[in-house]
Coordinates of C-alpha atoms and ligand atoms in Angstrom, one line a residue:
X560 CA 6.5 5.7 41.0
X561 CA 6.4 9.0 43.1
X562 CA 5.5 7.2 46.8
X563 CA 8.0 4.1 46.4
X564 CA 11.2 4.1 48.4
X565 CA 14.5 5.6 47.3
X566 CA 17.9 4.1 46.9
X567 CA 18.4 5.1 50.7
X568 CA 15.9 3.4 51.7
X569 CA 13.6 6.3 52.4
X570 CA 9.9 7.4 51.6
X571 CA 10.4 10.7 52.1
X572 CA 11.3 11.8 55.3
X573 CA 10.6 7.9 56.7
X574 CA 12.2 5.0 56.4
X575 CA 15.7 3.7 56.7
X576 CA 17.4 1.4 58.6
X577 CA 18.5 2.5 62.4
X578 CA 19.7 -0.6 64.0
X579 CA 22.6 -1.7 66.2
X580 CA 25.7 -2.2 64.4
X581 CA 25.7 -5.2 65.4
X582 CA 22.8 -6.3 63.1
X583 CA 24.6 -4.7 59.7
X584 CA 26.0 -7.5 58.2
X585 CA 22.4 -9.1 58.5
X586 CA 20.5 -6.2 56.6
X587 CA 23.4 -5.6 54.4
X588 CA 23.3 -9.2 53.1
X589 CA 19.6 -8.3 52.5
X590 CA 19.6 -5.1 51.2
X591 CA 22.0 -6.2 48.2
X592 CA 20.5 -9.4 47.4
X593 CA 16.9 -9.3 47.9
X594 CA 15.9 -7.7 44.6
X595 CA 18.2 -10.0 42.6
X596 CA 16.5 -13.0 44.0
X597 CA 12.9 -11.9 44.3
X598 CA 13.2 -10.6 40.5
X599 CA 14.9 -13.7 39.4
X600 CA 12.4 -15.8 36.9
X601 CA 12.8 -19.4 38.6
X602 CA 11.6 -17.2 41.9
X603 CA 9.0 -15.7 40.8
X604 CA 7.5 -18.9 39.1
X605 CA 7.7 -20.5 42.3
X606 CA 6.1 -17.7 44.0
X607 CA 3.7 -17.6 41.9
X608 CA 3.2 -21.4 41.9
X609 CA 2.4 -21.8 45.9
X610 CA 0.3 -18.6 46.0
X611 CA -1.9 -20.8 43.3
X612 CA -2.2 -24.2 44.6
X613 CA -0.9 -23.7 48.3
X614 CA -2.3 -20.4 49.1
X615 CA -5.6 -20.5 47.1
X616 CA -5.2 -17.6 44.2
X617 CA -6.3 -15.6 42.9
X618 CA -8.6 -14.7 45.9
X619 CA -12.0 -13.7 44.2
X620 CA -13.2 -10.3 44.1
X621 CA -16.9 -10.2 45.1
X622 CA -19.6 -7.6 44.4
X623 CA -21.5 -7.7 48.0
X624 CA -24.8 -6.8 46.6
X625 CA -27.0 -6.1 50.0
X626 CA -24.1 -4.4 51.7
X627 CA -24.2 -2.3 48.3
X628 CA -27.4 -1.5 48.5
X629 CA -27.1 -0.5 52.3
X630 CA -24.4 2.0 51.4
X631 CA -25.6 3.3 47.9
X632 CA -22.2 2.2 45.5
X633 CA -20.9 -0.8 44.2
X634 CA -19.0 -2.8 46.9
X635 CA -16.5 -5.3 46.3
X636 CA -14.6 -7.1 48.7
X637 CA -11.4 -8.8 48.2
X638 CA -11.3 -11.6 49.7
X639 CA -8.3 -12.4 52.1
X640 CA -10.2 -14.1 54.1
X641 CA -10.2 -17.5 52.0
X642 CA -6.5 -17.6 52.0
X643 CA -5.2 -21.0 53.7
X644 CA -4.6 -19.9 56.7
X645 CA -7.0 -17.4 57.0
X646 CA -5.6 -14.2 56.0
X647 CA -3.2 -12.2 53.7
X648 CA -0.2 -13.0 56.0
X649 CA 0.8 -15.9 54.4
X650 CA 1.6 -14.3 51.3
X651 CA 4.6 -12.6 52.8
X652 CA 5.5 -15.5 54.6
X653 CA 5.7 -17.6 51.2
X654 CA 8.0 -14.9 49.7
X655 CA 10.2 -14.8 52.7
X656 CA 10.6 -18.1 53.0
X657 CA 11.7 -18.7 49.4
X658 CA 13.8 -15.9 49.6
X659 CA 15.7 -17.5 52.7
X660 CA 16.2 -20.7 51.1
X661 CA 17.7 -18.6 48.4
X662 CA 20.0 -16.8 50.8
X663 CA 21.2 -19.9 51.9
X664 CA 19.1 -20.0 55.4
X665 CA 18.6 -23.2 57.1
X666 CA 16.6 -21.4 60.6
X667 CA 13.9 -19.0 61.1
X668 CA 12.7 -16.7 63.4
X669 CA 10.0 -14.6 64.1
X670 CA 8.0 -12.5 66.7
X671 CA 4.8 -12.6 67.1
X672 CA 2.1 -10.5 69.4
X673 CA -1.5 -12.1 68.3
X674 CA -0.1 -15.2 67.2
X675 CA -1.7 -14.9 63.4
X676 CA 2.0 -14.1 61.5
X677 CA 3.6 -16.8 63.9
X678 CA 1.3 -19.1 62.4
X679 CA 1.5 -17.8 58.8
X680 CA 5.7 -18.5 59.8
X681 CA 5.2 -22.0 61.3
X682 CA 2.8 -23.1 58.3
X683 CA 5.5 -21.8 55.4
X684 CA 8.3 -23.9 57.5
X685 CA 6.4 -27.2 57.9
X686 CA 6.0 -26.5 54.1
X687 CA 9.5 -25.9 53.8
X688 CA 10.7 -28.3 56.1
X689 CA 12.9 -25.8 57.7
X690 CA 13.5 -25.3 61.5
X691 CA 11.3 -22.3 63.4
X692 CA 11.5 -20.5 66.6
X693 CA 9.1 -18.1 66.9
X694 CA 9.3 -15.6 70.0
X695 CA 5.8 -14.4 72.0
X696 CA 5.4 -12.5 74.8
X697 CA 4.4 -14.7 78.0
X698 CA 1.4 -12.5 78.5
X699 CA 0.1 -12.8 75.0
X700 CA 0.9 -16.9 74.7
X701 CA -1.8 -17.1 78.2
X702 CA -4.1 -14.5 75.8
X703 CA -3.6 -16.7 72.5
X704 CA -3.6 -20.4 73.5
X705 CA -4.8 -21.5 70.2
X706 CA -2.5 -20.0 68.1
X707 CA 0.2 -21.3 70.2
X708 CA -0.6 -24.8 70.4
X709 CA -1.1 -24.4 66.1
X710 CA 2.4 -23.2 65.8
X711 CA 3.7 -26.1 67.8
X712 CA 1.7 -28.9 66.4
X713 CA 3.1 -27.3 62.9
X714 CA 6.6 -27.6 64.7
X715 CA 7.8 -24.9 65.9
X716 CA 9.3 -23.9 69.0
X717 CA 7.9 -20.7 70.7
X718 CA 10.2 -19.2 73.2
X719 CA 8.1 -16.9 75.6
X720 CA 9.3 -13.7 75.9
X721 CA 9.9 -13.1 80.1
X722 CA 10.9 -9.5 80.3
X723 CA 9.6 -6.1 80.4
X724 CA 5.7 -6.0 79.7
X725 CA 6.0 -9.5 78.1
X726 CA 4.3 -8.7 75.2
X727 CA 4.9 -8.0 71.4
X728 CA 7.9 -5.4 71.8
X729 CA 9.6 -7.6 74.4
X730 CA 9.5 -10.5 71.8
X731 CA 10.8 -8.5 69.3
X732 CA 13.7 -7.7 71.3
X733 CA 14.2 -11.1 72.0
X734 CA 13.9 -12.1 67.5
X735 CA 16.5 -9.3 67.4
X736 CA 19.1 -11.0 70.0
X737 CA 18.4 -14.2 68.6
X738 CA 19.9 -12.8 64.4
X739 CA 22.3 -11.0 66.1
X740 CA 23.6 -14.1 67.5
X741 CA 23.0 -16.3 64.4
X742 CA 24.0 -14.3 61.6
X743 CA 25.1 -16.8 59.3
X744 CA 22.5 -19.4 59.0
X745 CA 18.6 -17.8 60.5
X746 CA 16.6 -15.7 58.5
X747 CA 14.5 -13.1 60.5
X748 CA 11.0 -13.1 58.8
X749 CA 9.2 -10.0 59.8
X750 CA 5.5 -10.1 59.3
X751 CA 4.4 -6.3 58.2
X752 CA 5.7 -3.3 56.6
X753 CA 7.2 -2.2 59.3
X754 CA 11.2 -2.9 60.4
X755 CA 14.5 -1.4 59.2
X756 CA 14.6 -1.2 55.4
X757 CA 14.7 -3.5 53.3
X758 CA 11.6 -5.0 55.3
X759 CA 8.9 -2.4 54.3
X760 CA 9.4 -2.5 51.0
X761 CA 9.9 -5.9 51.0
X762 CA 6.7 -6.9 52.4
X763 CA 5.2 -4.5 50.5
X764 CA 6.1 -6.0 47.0
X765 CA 5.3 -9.4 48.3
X766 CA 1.9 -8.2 49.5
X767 CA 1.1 -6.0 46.5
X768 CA -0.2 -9.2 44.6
X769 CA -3.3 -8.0 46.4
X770 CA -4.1 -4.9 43.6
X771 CA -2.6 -6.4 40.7
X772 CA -5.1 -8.8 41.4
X773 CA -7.8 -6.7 42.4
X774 CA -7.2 -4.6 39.0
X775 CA -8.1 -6.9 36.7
X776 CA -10.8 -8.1 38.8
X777 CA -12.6 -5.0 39.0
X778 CA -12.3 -4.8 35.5
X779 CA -13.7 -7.7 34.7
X780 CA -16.6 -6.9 36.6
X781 CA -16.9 -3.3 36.0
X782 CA -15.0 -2.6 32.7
X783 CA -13.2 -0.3 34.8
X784 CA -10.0 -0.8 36.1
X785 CA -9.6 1.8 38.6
X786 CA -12.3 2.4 41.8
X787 CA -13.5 5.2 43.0
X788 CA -12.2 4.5 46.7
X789 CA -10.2 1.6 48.5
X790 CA -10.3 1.0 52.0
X791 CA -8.3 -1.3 54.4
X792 CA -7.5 -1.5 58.0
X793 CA -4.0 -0.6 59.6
X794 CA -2.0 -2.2 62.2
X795 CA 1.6 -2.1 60.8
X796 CA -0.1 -1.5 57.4
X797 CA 1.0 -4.8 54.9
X798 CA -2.6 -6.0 53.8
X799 CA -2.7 -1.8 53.0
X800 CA 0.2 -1.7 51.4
X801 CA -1.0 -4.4 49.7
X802 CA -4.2 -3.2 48.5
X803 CA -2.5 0.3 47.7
X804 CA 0.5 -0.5 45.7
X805 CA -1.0 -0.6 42.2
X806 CA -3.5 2.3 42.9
X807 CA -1.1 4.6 44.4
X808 CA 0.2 6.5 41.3
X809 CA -3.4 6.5 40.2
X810 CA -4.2 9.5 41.9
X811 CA -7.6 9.6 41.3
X812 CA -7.8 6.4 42.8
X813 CA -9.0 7.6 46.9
X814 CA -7.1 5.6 48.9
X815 CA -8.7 4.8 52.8
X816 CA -6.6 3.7 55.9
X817 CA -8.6 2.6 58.2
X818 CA -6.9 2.6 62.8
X819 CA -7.9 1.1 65.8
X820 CA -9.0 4.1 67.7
X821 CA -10.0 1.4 70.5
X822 CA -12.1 2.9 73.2
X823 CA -11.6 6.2 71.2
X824 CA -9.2 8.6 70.2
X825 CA -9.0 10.5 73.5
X826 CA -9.8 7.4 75.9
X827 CA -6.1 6.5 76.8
X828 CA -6.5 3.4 75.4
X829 CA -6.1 3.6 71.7
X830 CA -4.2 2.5 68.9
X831 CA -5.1 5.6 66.1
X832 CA -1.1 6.6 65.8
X833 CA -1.7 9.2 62.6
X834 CA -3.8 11.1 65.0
X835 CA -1.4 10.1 68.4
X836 CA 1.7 9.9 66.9
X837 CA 4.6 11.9 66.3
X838 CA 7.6 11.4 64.5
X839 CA 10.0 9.1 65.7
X840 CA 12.2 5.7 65.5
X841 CA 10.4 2.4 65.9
X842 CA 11.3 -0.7 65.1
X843 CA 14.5 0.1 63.3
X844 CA 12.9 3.0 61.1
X845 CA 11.9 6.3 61.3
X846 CA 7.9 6.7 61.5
X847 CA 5.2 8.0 62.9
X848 CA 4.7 6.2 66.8
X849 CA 2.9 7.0 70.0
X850 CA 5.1 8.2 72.5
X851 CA 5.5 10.2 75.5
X852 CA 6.9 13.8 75.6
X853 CA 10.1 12.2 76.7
X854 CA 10.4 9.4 73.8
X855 CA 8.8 6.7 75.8
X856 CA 6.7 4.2 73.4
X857 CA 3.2 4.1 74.6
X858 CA 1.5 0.9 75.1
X859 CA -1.6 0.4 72.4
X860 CA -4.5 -0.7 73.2
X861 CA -7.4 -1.8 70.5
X862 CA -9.4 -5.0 71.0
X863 CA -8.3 -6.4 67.7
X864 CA -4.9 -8.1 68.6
X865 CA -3.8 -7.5 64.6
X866 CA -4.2 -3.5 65.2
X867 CA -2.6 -3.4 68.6
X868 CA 0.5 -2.0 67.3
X869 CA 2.3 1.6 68.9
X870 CA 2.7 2.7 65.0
X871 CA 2.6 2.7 61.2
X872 CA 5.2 1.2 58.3
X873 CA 7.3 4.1 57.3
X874 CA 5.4 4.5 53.9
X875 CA 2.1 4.9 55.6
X876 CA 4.1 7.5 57.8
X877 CA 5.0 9.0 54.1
X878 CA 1.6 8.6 52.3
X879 CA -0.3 10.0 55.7
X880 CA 2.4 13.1 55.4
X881 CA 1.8 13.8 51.9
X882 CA -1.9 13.5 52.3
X883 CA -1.8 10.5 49.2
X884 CA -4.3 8.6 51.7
X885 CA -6.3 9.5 54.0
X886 CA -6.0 7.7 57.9
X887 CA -9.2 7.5 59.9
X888 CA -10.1 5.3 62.8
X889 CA -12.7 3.6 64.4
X890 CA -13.6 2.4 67.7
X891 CA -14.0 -1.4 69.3
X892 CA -17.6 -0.6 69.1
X893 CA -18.2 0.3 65.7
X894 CA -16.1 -2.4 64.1
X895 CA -18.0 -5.2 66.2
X896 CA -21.1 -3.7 65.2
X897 CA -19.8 -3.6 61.0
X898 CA -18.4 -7.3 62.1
X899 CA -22.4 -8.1 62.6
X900 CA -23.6 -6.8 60.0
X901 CA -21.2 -8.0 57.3
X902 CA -22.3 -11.5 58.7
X903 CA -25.9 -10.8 58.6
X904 CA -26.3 -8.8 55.2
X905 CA -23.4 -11.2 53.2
X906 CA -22.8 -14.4 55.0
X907 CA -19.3 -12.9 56.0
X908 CA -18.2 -13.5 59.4
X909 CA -14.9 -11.1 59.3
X910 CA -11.2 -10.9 61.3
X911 CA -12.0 -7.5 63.9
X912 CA -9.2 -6.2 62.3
X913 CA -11.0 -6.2 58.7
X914 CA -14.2 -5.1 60.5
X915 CA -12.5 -1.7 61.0
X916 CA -12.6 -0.9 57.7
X917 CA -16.1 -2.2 57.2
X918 CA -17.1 0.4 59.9
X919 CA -15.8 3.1 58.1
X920 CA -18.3 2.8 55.2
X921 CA -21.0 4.4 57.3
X922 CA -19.2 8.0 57.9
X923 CA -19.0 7.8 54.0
X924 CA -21.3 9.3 51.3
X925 CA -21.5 7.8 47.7
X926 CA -22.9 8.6 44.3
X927 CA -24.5 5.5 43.5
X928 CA -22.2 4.8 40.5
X929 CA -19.2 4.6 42.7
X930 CA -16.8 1.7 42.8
X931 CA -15.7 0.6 46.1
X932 CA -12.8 -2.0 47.1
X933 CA -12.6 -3.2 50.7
X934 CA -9.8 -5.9 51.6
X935 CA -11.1 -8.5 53.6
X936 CA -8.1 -9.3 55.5
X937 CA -8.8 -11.8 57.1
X938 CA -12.2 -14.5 58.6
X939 CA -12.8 -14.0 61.9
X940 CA -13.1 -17.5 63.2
X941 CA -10.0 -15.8 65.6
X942 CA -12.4 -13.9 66.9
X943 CA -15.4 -15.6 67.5
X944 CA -15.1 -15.7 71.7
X945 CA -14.9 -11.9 71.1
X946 CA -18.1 -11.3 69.4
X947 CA -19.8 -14.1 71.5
X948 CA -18.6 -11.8 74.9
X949 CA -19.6 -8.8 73.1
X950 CA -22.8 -9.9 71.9
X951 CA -24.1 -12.6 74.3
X952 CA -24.7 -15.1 71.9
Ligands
LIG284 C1 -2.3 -9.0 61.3 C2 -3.5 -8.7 60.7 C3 -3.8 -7.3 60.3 C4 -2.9 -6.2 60.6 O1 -1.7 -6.2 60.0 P1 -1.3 -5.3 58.8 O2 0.2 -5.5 58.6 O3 -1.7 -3.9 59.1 O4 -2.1 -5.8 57.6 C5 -5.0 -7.1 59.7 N1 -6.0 -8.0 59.5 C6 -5.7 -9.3 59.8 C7 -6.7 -10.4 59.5 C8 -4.5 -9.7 60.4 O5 -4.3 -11.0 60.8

């Protein structure tokens, strides 16, 4: 288990938890217990239980036989998409919601930017019956109506977030004052890799039921258990992590993340932080995040709200570092264009964000016996006013 984190927290020279003191006893209590619980039996069954009948798993892994043929190698395509709620996001939410109850929780919070892990949050506490605020920045509730008016017709309260640039890091910083001020009883769920550790690895364990599944999929299929290459997108990097975990000390096993490079790498308006970003503190670890010569966070841009993120989770920062994966991106352009043509050649209307990785199949070149594994994140009924605008249907 070379690229898992150490008992400091750390993956390499990233990682770690750099957070007010105030917020200490809240990690603390997390750090020490969260292993203990998640590893206990009676939580696992349970775990296991919702991801069955709740969630809808195992998703399937399907062979995409035109889109094969298109590329030259066996494509299969995990399929995130068919989870209730429409993407992998809800499997960290379950886990994190049992693991509150456990810790004796009776509130939870969250920020969100898109709205999509506000929703997973809301859906797991209606579930739960358990009360939920979530925080959003005022700028992104006017840009994501829907999902706001699904998270409060599943009950929960979102608080806009009114300062700053009103957006995703504002409402961050208001999730942040919120635990600080209600240490005893809320349970901050974070919704990616990223955060102060324990979160990365957290998420990442909860997410990783992505390649144990995909393993014995692809051998079922193939007789093989390991593929030639796997690709996913990145925003904070948990349906990667996901889709990584059980292939990472496989090291013939190519592993593919896939960035928003928005209007392009160079453009100003980009998201492509392995080729931006420089080493830093984000988010309560230490990372790789796009910043100014003087420390200042730059503002993202991609036109997939999932990918509009100013960095990477801590073990992305480490696998990027250590060249374990490789980190390429791709533009708005390109990703619409693999968003078409995953509809047209499969029947597959994907999330933007998944589209990324889609894209990247055409800069590849495969021998024709190659095994491929793309995670379909997540269906992009989301996005369907952005493809109509893009595409004048
Ligand atoms: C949120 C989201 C992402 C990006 O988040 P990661 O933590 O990088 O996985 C990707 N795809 C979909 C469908 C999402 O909703």
């Amino acid at each position: 288990m070379k690229y898992t984190v150490n008992d400091q927290g750390y993956y390499g020279d990233f990682g770690g938890a750099y957070i007010p003191e105030m917020l200490y006893p809240n990690i603390e209590e997390l750090r020490q217990q969260y292993l203990n619980i998640t590893e206990d039996a009676g939580f696992k069954a349970e775990f296991e239980q919702l991801l069955k009948d709740y969630v809808g798993r195992p998703s399937p892994l399907y062979h995409a036989k035109r889109l094969s043929e298109k590329y030259g190698a066996n494509i299969f395509l995990k399929r995130e998409d068919l989870n209730h709620t429409g993407s992998h996001k809800i499997n960290n939410a379950i886990g994190q919601i049992l693991l509150a109850e456990r810790l004796g929780k009776k509130r939870i919070i969250a920020e969100t930017g898109a709205g999509q892990h506000g929703v997973a949050t809301a859906t797991v506490c209606a579930l739960r019956g358990i009360e939920c605020v979530v925080y959003m920045g005022e700028v992104d509730m006017e840009r994501q109506a829907p999902n706001v008016a699904r998270m409060k017709m599943l009950g929960a309260q979102v608080v806009p977030a009114t300062s700053g640039s009103k957006t995703l890091k504002d409402a961050t910083n208001e999730a942040m004052r919120d635990w600080i001020n209600n240490p005893e009883d809320t349970h901050y769920i974070i919704g990616s890799v990223v955060g102060p550790y324990p979160y990365p690895e957290m998420v990442a364990r909860f997410q990783s039921i992505i390649s144990l599944e995909a393993k014995k999929q692809l051998q079922e299929h193939t007789g093989k258990q390991l593929p030639d290459y796997v690709l996913a997108c990145v925003g904070g990097g948990s349906n990667a992590m996901g889709m990584f975990y059980h292939f990472l000390d496989d090291e013939e096993v190519k592993l593919v993340a896939v960035e928003a490079a928005g209007k392009g790498v160079d453009s100003g308006h980009s998201a492509a932080t392995s080729v931006l970003g420089k080493e830093g503190i984000l988010h309560g670890s230490r990372t790789i995040l796009m910043q100014t010569d003087d420390g200042q966070v730059v503002e993202p841009y991609s036109i997939s709200a999932g990918l509009d993120y100013p960095g990477i989770g801590p073990q992305h920062a480490h696998l990027h570092k250590v060249q374990r994966a490789q980190y390429v991106s791709i533009t708005d352009d390109e990703a619409l264009n693999a968003g078409l043509l995953l509809s047209q050649l499969e029947g597959i209307i994907p999330a933007i964000e998944s589209a990324h990785a889609f894209a990247h199949l055409e800069k590849m070149q495969f021998r024709k016996e190659d095994n491929v594994i793309v995670c379909l994140s997540g269906r992009g009924d989301k996005d369907l006013s952005t493809y109509i605008k893009h595409f004048n249907f």
